[in-house]
mmCIF file of C-alpha atoms in Angstrom:
data_model
loop_
_atom_site.group_PDB
_atom_site.id
_atom_site.type_symbol
_atom_site.label_atom_id
_atom_site.label_comp_id
_atom_site.label_asym_id
_atom_site.label_seq_id
_atom_site.Cartn_x
_atom_site.Cartn_y
_atom_site.Cartn_z
ATOM 1 C CA UNK A 998 -15.918 -71.305 14.498
ATOM 2 C CA UNK A 999 -17.244 -72.914 11.353
ATOM 3 C CA UNK A 1000 -18.881 -71.012 8.517
ATOM 4 C CA UNK A 1001 -20.701 -71.755 5.273
ATOM 5 C CA UNK A 1002 -20.931 -69.943 1.980
ATOM 6 C CA UNK A 1003 -22.785 -71.408 -1.000
ATOM 7 C CA UNK A 1004 -21.496 -70.114 -4.324
ATOM 8 C CA UNK A 1005 -22.568 -70.426 -7.935
ATOM 9 C CA UNK A 1006 -20.028 -71.591 -10.492
ATOM 10 C CA UNK A 1007 -22.124 -70.523 -13.473
ATOM 11 C CA UNK A 1008 -23.284 -72.812 -16.254
ATOM 12 C CA UNK A 1009 -20.317 -72.661 -18.629
ATOM 13 C CA UNK A 1010 -17.160 -74.298 -17.285
ATOM 14 C CA UNK A 1011 -14.689 -71.925 -15.587
ATOM 15 C CA UNK A 1012 -15.542 -68.813 -17.611
ATOM 16 C CA UNK A 1013 -18.735 -67.894 -15.748
ATOM 17 C CA UNK A 1014 -17.505 -68.158 -12.166
ATOM 18 C CA UNK A 1015 -17.242 -64.818 -10.353
ATOM 19 C CA UNK A 1016 -14.058 -63.526 -8.734
ATOM 20 C CA UNK A 1017 -15.715 -63.684 -5.288
ATOM 21 C CA UNK A 1018 -16.933 -67.264 -5.757
ATOM 22 C CA UNK A 1019 -13.518 -68.395 -7.004
ATOM 23 C CA UNK A 1020 -11.815 -66.743 -4.020
ATOM 24 C CA UNK A 1021 -14.151 -68.490 -1.560
ATOM 25 C CA UNK A 1022 -13.394 -71.863 -3.172
ATOM 26 C CA UNK A 1023 -9.624 -71.343 -3.140
ATOM 27 C CA UNK A 1024 -9.581 -70.277 0.517
ATOM 28 C CA UNK A 1025 -12.018 -72.869 1.876
ATOM 29 C CA UNK A 1026 -10.926 -75.624 4.226
ATOM 30 C CA UNK A 1027 -13.461 -77.961 2.650
ATOM 31 C CA UNK A 1028 -15.509 -77.664 -0.544
ATOM 32 C CA UNK A 1029 -18.695 -79.611 -1.246
ATOM 33 C CA UNK A 1030 -19.551 -79.727 -4.942
ATOM 34 C CA UNK A 1031 -22.608 -80.403 -7.039
ATOM 35 C CA UNK A 1032 -21.539 -79.922 -10.641
ATOM 36 C CA UNK A 1033 -22.841 -81.205 -13.984
ATOM 37 C CA UNK A 1034 -19.850 -83.239 -15.230
ATOM 38 C CA UNK A 1035 -16.346 -84.495 -14.594
ATOM 39 C CA UNK A 1036 -14.722 -81.587 -16.401
ATOM 40 C CA UNK A 1037 -16.272 -79.078 -14.007
ATOM 41 C CA UNK A 1038 -15.368 -81.291 -11.055
ATOM 42 C CA UNK A 1039 -11.738 -81.454 -12.211
ATOM 43 C CA UNK A 1040 -11.598 -77.669 -12.586
ATOM 44 C CA UNK A 1041 -12.881 -77.262 -9.036
ATOM 45 C CA UNK A 1042 -10.309 -79.704 -7.667
ATOM 46 C CA UNK A 1043 -7.563 -77.685 -9.356
ATOM 47 C CA UNK A 1044 -8.716 -74.646 -7.355
ATOM 48 C CA UNK A 1045 -8.916 -76.598 -4.091
ATOM 49 C CA UNK A 1046 -7.984 -80.285 -3.655
ATOM 50 C CA UNK A 1047 -10.199 -80.688 -0.564
ATOM 51 C CA UNK A 1048 -13.440 -81.425 -2.407
ATOM 52 C CA UNK A 1049 -16.322 -83.717 -1.471
ATOM 53 C CA UNK A 1050 -18.591 -84.592 -4.410
ATOM 54 C CA UNK A 1051 -22.250 -84.453 -3.353
ATOM 55 C CA UNK A 1052 -23.285 -86.566 -6.346
ATOM 56 C CA UNK A 1053 -22.546 -89.622 -4.183
ATOM 57 C CA UNK A 1054 -25.833 -89.107 -2.328
ATOM 58 C CA UNK A 1055 -28.018 -89.654 -5.394
ATOM 59 C CA UNK A 1056 -29.481 -93.109 -5.998
ATOM 60 C CA UNK A 1057 -26.905 -95.484 -7.471
ATOM 61 C CA UNK A 1058 -27.619 -98.196 -10.050
ATOM 62 C CA UNK A 1059 -31.063 -99.720 -9.568
ATOM 63 C CA UNK A 1060 -31.519 -98.128 -6.143
ATOM 64 C CA UNK A 1061 -34.833 -96.323 -5.622
ATOM 65 C CA UNK A 1062 -34.345 -93.309 -3.411
ATOM 66 C CA UNK A 1063 -36.367 -90.172 -2.784
ATOM 67 C CA UNK A 1064 -34.562 -86.967 -3.681
ATOM 68 C CA UNK A 1065 -35.904 -85.523 -0.415
ATOM 69 C CA UNK A 1066 -33.607 -87.967 1.409
ATOM 70 C CA UNK A 1067 -30.752 -87.148 -0.976
ATOM 71 C CA UNK A 1068 -31.096 -83.410 -0.343
ATOM 72 C CA UNK A 1069 -31.255 -83.955 3.418
ATOM 73 C CA UNK A 1070 -28.070 -86.034 3.311
ATOM 74 C CA UNK A 1071 -26.288 -83.380 1.239
ATOM 75 C CA UNK A 1072 -27.351 -80.680 3.678
ATOM 76 C CA UNK A 1073 -26.249 -82.624 6.731
ATOM 77 C CA UNK A 1074 -22.891 -83.479 5.158
ATOM 78 C CA UNK A 1075 -22.113 -79.782 4.804
ATOM 79 C CA UNK A 1076 -23.477 -78.910 8.244
ATOM 80 C CA UNK A 1077 -21.393 -81.629 9.904
ATOM 81 C CA UNK A 1078 -18.246 -79.957 8.560
ATOM 82 C CA UNK A 1079 -19.437 -76.535 9.705
ATOM 83 C CA UNK A 1080 -20.167 -77.889 13.191
ATOM 84 C CA UNK A 1081 -16.647 -79.329 13.246
ATOM 85 C CA UNK A 1082 -15.295 -75.787 12.882
ATOM 86 C CA UNK A 1083 -14.468 -75.900 9.168
ATOM 87 C CA UNK A 1084 -14.590 -72.973 6.766
ATOM 88 C CA UNK A 1085 -16.956 -74.635 4.282
ATOM 89 C CA UNK A 1086 -17.944 -73.759 0.721
ATOM 90 C CA UNK A 1087 -20.802 -75.360 -1.188
ATOM 91 C CA UNK A 1088 -20.122 -74.995 -4.921
ATOM 92 C CA UNK A 1089 -23.218 -75.441 -7.090
ATOM 93 C CA UNK A 1090 -23.416 -75.069 -10.850
ATOM 94 C CA UNK A 1091 -25.493 -72.176 -12.114
ATOM 95 C CA UNK A 1092 -26.960 -69.955 -9.401
ATOM 96 C CA UNK A 1093 -26.992 -71.633 -5.960
ATOM 97 C CA UNK A 1094 -30.349 -70.081 -5.090
ATOM 98 C CA UNK A 1095 -32.261 -70.901 -8.271
ATOM 99 C CA UNK A 1096 -33.961 -74.321 -8.431
ATOM 100 C CA UNK A 1097 -31.464 -75.587 -5.866
ATOM 101 C CA UNK A 1098 -32.978 -76.396 -2.487
ATOM 102 C CA UNK A 1099 -29.839 -77.740 -0.766
ATOM 103 C CA UNK A 1100 -28.032 -74.369 -0.492
ATOM 104 C CA UNK A 1101 -31.150 -72.738 0.968
ATOM 105 C CA UNK A 1102 -31.643 -75.607 3.429
ATOM 106 C CA UNK A 1103 -28.003 -75.592 4.496
ATOM 107 C CA UNK A 1104 -27.759 -71.829 4.959
ATOM 108 C CA UNK A 1105 -31.020 -71.658 6.901
ATOM 109 C CA UNK A 1106 -29.997 -74.530 9.195
ATOM 110 C CA UNK A 1107 -26.509 -73.115 9.761
ATOM 111 C CA UNK A 1108 -27.907 -69.715 10.710
ATOM 112 C CA UNK A 1109 -30.387 -71.277 13.136
ATOM 113 C CA UNK A 1110 -27.452 -73.001 14.809
ATOM 114 C CA UNK A 1111 -25.563 -69.730 15.158
ATOM 115 C CA UNK A 1112 -23.031 -70.053 12.325
ATOM 116 C CA UNK A 1113 -22.170 -67.440 9.714
ATOM 117 C CA UNK A 1114 -23.745 -68.554 6.445
ATOM 118 C CA UNK A 1115 -24.517 -66.737 3.222
ATOM 119 C CA UNK A 1116 -24.872 -67.103 -0.538
ATOM 120 C CA UNK A 1117 -22.923 -65.741 -3.494
ATOM 121 C CA UNK A 1118 -24.894 -65.570 -6.770
ATOM 122 C CA UNK A 1119 -23.932 -67.176 -10.051
ATOM 123 C CA UNK A 1120 -24.954 -67.142 -13.702
ATOM 124 C CA UNK A 1121 -28.061 -69.306 -14.044
ATOM 125 C CA UNK A 1122 -29.523 -71.222 -16.976
ATOM 126 C CA UNK A 1123 -32.111 -68.452 -17.269
ATOM 127 C CA UNK A 1124 -29.365 -65.865 -17.754
ATOM 128 C CA UNK A 1125 -27.894 -68.025 -20.518
ATOM 129 C CA UNK A 1126 -31.308 -68.527 -22.115
ATOM 130 C CA UNK A 1127 -31.999 -64.824 -22.610
ATOM 131 C CA UNK A 1128 -28.516 -64.321 -24.061
ATOM 132 C CA UNK A 1129 -28.571 -67.361 -26.361
ATOM 133 C CA UNK A 1130 -32.089 -66.726 -27.693
ATOM 134 C CA UNK A 1131 -31.627 -62.952 -28.045
ATOM 135 C CA UNK A 1132 -34.638 -62.098 -25.887
ATOM 136 C CA UNK A 1133 -35.018 -59.123 -23.561
ATOM 137 C CA UNK A 1134 -37.581 -60.306 -20.977
ATOM 138 C CA UNK A 1135 -38.145 -56.680 -19.992
ATOM 139 C CA UNK A 1136 -39.944 -55.952 -23.257
ATOM 140 C CA UNK A 1137 -43.035 -57.980 -22.422
ATOM 141 C CA UNK A 1138 -42.253 -59.470 -19.013
ATOM 142 C CA UNK A 1139 -41.947 -63.123 -18.117
ATOM 143 C CA UNK A 1140 -43.247 -65.754 -15.724
ATOM 144 C CA UNK A 1141 -41.088 -68.576 -14.410
ATOM 145 C CA UNK A 1142 -42.020 -71.731 -12.513
ATOM 146 C CA UNK A 1143 -41.242 -75.412 -12.178
ATOM 147 C CA UNK A 1144 -43.233 -77.503 -14.663
ATOM 148 C CA UNK A 1145 -44.832 -79.860 -12.136
ATOM 149 C CA UNK A 1146 -45.747 -76.974 -9.859
ATOM 150 C CA UNK A 1147 -47.448 -75.341 -12.829
ATOM 151 C CA UNK A 1148 -49.563 -78.478 -13.253
ATOM 152 C CA UNK A 1149 -50.287 -79.207 -9.600
ATOM 153 C CA UNK A 1150 -51.375 -75.715 -8.530
ATOM 154 C CA UNK A 1151 -53.672 -72.965 -9.777
ATOM 155 C CA UNK A 1152 -51.153 -71.004 -11.807
ATOM 156 C CA UNK A 1153 -52.576 -68.798 -14.551
ATOM 157 C CA UNK A 1154 -50.049 -67.829 -17.244
ATOM 158 C CA UNK A 1155 -50.226 -64.514 -19.053
ATOM 159 C CA UNK A 1156 -50.028 -65.302 -22.789
ATOM 160 C CA UNK A 1157 -48.818 -61.745 -23.429
ATOM 161 C CA UNK A 1158 -45.427 -62.467 -21.836
ATOM 162 C CA UNK A 1159 -42.794 -65.205 -21.927
ATOM 163 C CA UNK A 1160 -43.441 -68.328 -19.851
ATOM 164 C CA UNK A 1161 -40.542 -70.454 -18.592
ATOM 165 C CA UNK A 1162 -41.270 -73.966 -17.332
ATOM 166 C CA UNK A 1163 -38.282 -75.544 -15.631
ATOM 167 C CA UNK A 1164 -37.499 -79.273 -15.424
ATOM 168 C CA UNK A 1165 -39.940 -79.983 -18.223
ATOM 169 C CA UNK A 1166 -38.653 -83.569 -18.469
ATOM 170 C CA UNK A 1167 -40.111 -84.138 -14.963
ATOM 171 C CA UNK A 1168 -43.516 -82.544 -15.600
ATOM 172 C CA UNK A 1169 -46.159 -84.354 -13.556
ATOM 173 C CA UNK A 1170 -43.637 -86.607 -11.756
ATOM 174 C CA UNK A 1171 -44.374 -86.397 -8.027
ATOM 175 C CA UNK A 1172 -42.486 -89.290 -6.420
ATOM 176 C CA UNK A 1173 -39.045 -87.601 -6.456
ATOM 177 C CA UNK A 1174 -37.551 -90.991 -7.335
ATOM 178 C CA UNK A 1175 -37.407 -90.661 -11.141
ATOM 179 C CA UNK A 1176 -35.567 -88.349 -13.513
ATOM 180 C CA UNK A 1177 -38.040 -88.467 -16.373
ATOM 181 C CA UNK A 1178 -41.757 -88.188 -17.005
ATOM 182 C CA UNK A 1179 -44.020 -89.896 -19.552
ATOM 183 C CA UNK A 1180 -45.509 -88.738 -22.841
ATOM 184 C CA UNK A 1181 -48.962 -89.107 -21.258
ATOM 185 C CA UNK A 1182 -48.093 -86.595 -18.553
ATOM 186 C CA UNK A 1183 -46.592 -84.253 -21.130
ATOM 187 C CA UNK A 1184 -49.858 -84.529 -23.060
ATOM 188 C CA UNK A 1185 -51.702 -83.390 -19.934
ATOM 189 C CA UNK A 1186 -49.347 -80.405 -19.776
ATOM 190 C CA UNK A 1187 -50.005 -79.592 -23.433
ATOM 191 C CA UNK A 1188 -53.768 -79.736 -22.968
ATOM 192 C CA UNK A 1189 -53.460 -77.567 -19.884
ATOM 193 C CA UNK A 1190 -51.416 -74.973 -21.800
ATOM 194 C CA UNK A 1191 -53.907 -75.004 -24.676
ATOM 195 C CA UNK A 1192 -56.329 -73.095 -22.439
ATOM 196 C CA UNK A 1193 -54.142 -70.063 -23.214
ATOM 197 C CA UNK A 1194 -52.065 -71.004 -26.274
ATOM 198 C CA UNK A 1195 -53.073 -72.443 -29.684
ATOM 199 C CA UNK A 1196 -51.874 -76.001 -30.452
ATOM 200 C CA UNK A 1197 -49.714 -74.725 -33.334
ATOM 201 C CA UNK A 1198 -47.937 -72.181 -31.129
ATOM 202 C CA UNK A 1199 -44.147 -72.526 -31.421
ATOM 203 C CA UNK A 1200 -42.319 -73.310 -28.178
ATOM 204 C CA UNK A 1201 -38.610 -73.743 -27.477
ATOM 205 C CA UNK A 1202 -36.828 -76.583 -25.690
ATOM 206 C CA UNK A 1203 -33.586 -75.082 -24.430
ATOM 207 C CA UNK A 1204 -30.414 -76.337 -22.739
ATOM 208 C CA UNK A 1205 -27.452 -74.096 -21.946
ATOM 209 C CA UNK A 1206 -23.970 -75.233 -23.004
ATOM 210 C CA UNK A 1207 -21.861 -76.585 -20.128
ATOM 211 C CA UNK A 1208 -18.576 -76.629 -22.060
ATOM 212 C CA UNK A 1209 -16.993 -73.836 -24.143
ATOM 213 C CA UNK A 1210 -16.678 -76.166 -27.149
ATOM 214 C CA UNK A 1211 -20.409 -76.913 -27.147
ATOM 215 C CA UNK A 1212 -23.332 -74.912 -28.514
ATOM 216 C CA UNK A 1213 -26.571 -74.423 -26.567
ATOM 217 C CA UNK A 1214 -29.374 -76.791 -27.538
ATOM 218 C CA UNK A 1215 -32.318 -74.917 -29.071
ATOM 219 C CA UNK A 1216 -35.134 -77.109 -30.374
ATOM 220 C CA UNK A 1217 -38.283 -75.424 -31.696
ATOM 221 C CA UNK A 1218 -41.511 -77.440 -31.903
ATOM 222 C CA UNK A 1219 -45.224 -76.804 -32.040
ATOM 223 C CA UNK A 1220 -46.954 -76.999 -28.678
ATOM 224 C CA UNK A 1221 -48.935 -80.087 -29.682
ATOM 225 C CA UNK A 1222 -45.685 -81.853 -30.661
ATOM 226 C CA UNK A 1223 -44.160 -81.467 -27.209
ATOM 227 C CA UNK A 1224 -44.948 -84.998 -25.846
ATOM 228 C CA UNK A 1225 -42.741 -86.612 -28.518
ATOM 229 C CA UNK A 1226 -39.947 -84.025 -28.506
ATOM 230 C CA UNK A 1227 -36.471 -84.932 -27.182
ATOM 231 C CA UNK A 1228 -35.647 -83.505 -23.752
ATOM 232 C CA UNK A 1229 -33.394 -84.181 -20.789
ATOM 233 C CA UNK A 1230 -33.026 -83.264 -17.111
ATOM 234 C CA UNK A 1231 -31.510 -79.864 -17.976
ATOM 235 C CA UNK A 1232 -34.145 -78.901 -20.560
ATOM 236 C CA UNK A 1233 -36.203 -75.753 -20.004
ATOM 237 C CA UNK A 1234 -39.405 -75.008 -21.918
ATOM 238 C CA UNK A 1235 -39.860 -71.476 -23.192
ATOM 239 C CA UNK A 1236 -43.388 -70.565 -24.296
ATOM 240 C CA UNK A 1237 -43.148 -67.237 -26.161
ATOM 241 C CA UNK A 1238 -45.994 -64.703 -26.042
ATOM 242 C CA UNK A 1239 -49.054 -65.644 -28.047
ATOM 243 C CA UNK A 1240 -50.633 -62.187 -27.956
ATOM 244 C CA UNK A 1241 -49.542 -58.583 -27.865
ATOM 245 C CA UNK A 1242 -49.580 -56.699 -24.595
ATOM 246 C CA UNK A 1243 -53.010 -55.245 -23.920
ATOM 247 C CA UNK A 1244 -53.476 -51.715 -22.636
ATOM 248 C CA UNK A 1245 -55.074 -51.238 -19.240
ATOM 249 C CA UNK A 1246 -57.358 -48.409 -20.322
ATOM 250 C CA UNK A 1247 -58.806 -47.841 -16.853
ATOM 251 C CA UNK A 1248 -55.405 -47.254 -15.269
ATOM 252 C CA UNK A 1249 -54.209 -45.165 -18.204
ATOM 253 C CA UNK A 1250 -57.253 -42.918 -17.816
ATOM 254 C CA UNK A 1251 -56.538 -42.465 -14.089
ATOM 255 C CA UNK A 1252 -52.995 -41.428 -15.030
ATOM 256 C CA UNK A 1253 -54.281 -39.001 -17.640
ATOM 257 C CA UNK A 1254 -52.735 -41.052 -20.446
ATOM 258 C CA UNK A 1255 -53.891 -42.769 -23.629
ATOM 259 C CA UNK A 1256 -52.369 -45.604 -25.713
ATOM 260 C CA UNK A 1257 -51.106 -42.958 -28.141
ATOM 261 C CA UNK A 1258 -48.948 -41.499 -25.363
ATOM 262 C CA UNK A 1259 -47.106 -44.807 -25.061
ATOM 263 C CA UNK A 1260 -46.510 -45.336 -28.787
#
């Protein structure tokens, strides 16, 4: 009977893959991959030569194609192999459950059809971000969301903690047919953020390094400079805290504590 496991290969090539994920890939009958570059793809094929590259389902050349259709095709490609009785692995860069809908779709569908299906975690871009920027998110807390979702819905950021906005280069893009936004839409994002952050507030445009010979990309700009800043599909926006944490005096009093007790 077929089975499916979706694994994360980490962000950095080879060095961030877990022992469990590597074992699943080596022992699979068929591996479906969605990786960031040819180097990572070659590494995967050295572990298991039976690899199908899911990149083929993205729009090619001048083709206009919704990513909803692309993700459905990727999911069905994996499920077809599972239904055929194959021991299938989906190998996705980073963490397969973080900003990656195909693994979730495939696992859910496989389970509904009675197949064994599960996920193995991986090192995500967020994990790399905290390490590369030297930030402990536990000190003040953090919020994390996709940039367009932040614009389209009633999210309220807490300026006392870190805010991560993913896929910032797609902010405000709703058609799922493009891989970039416009400076006008980024300006809308800036004006939206200025409800909670001053225009001169320093933000960070971050990209993790995919190859060991590369350094992470860390570009610091003022919030009001964001629409003209360089960014790509893998760029994440970090908005650091703009204010100190504020004591909840009512709750502290109920606990019999004061701010001095927490100093």
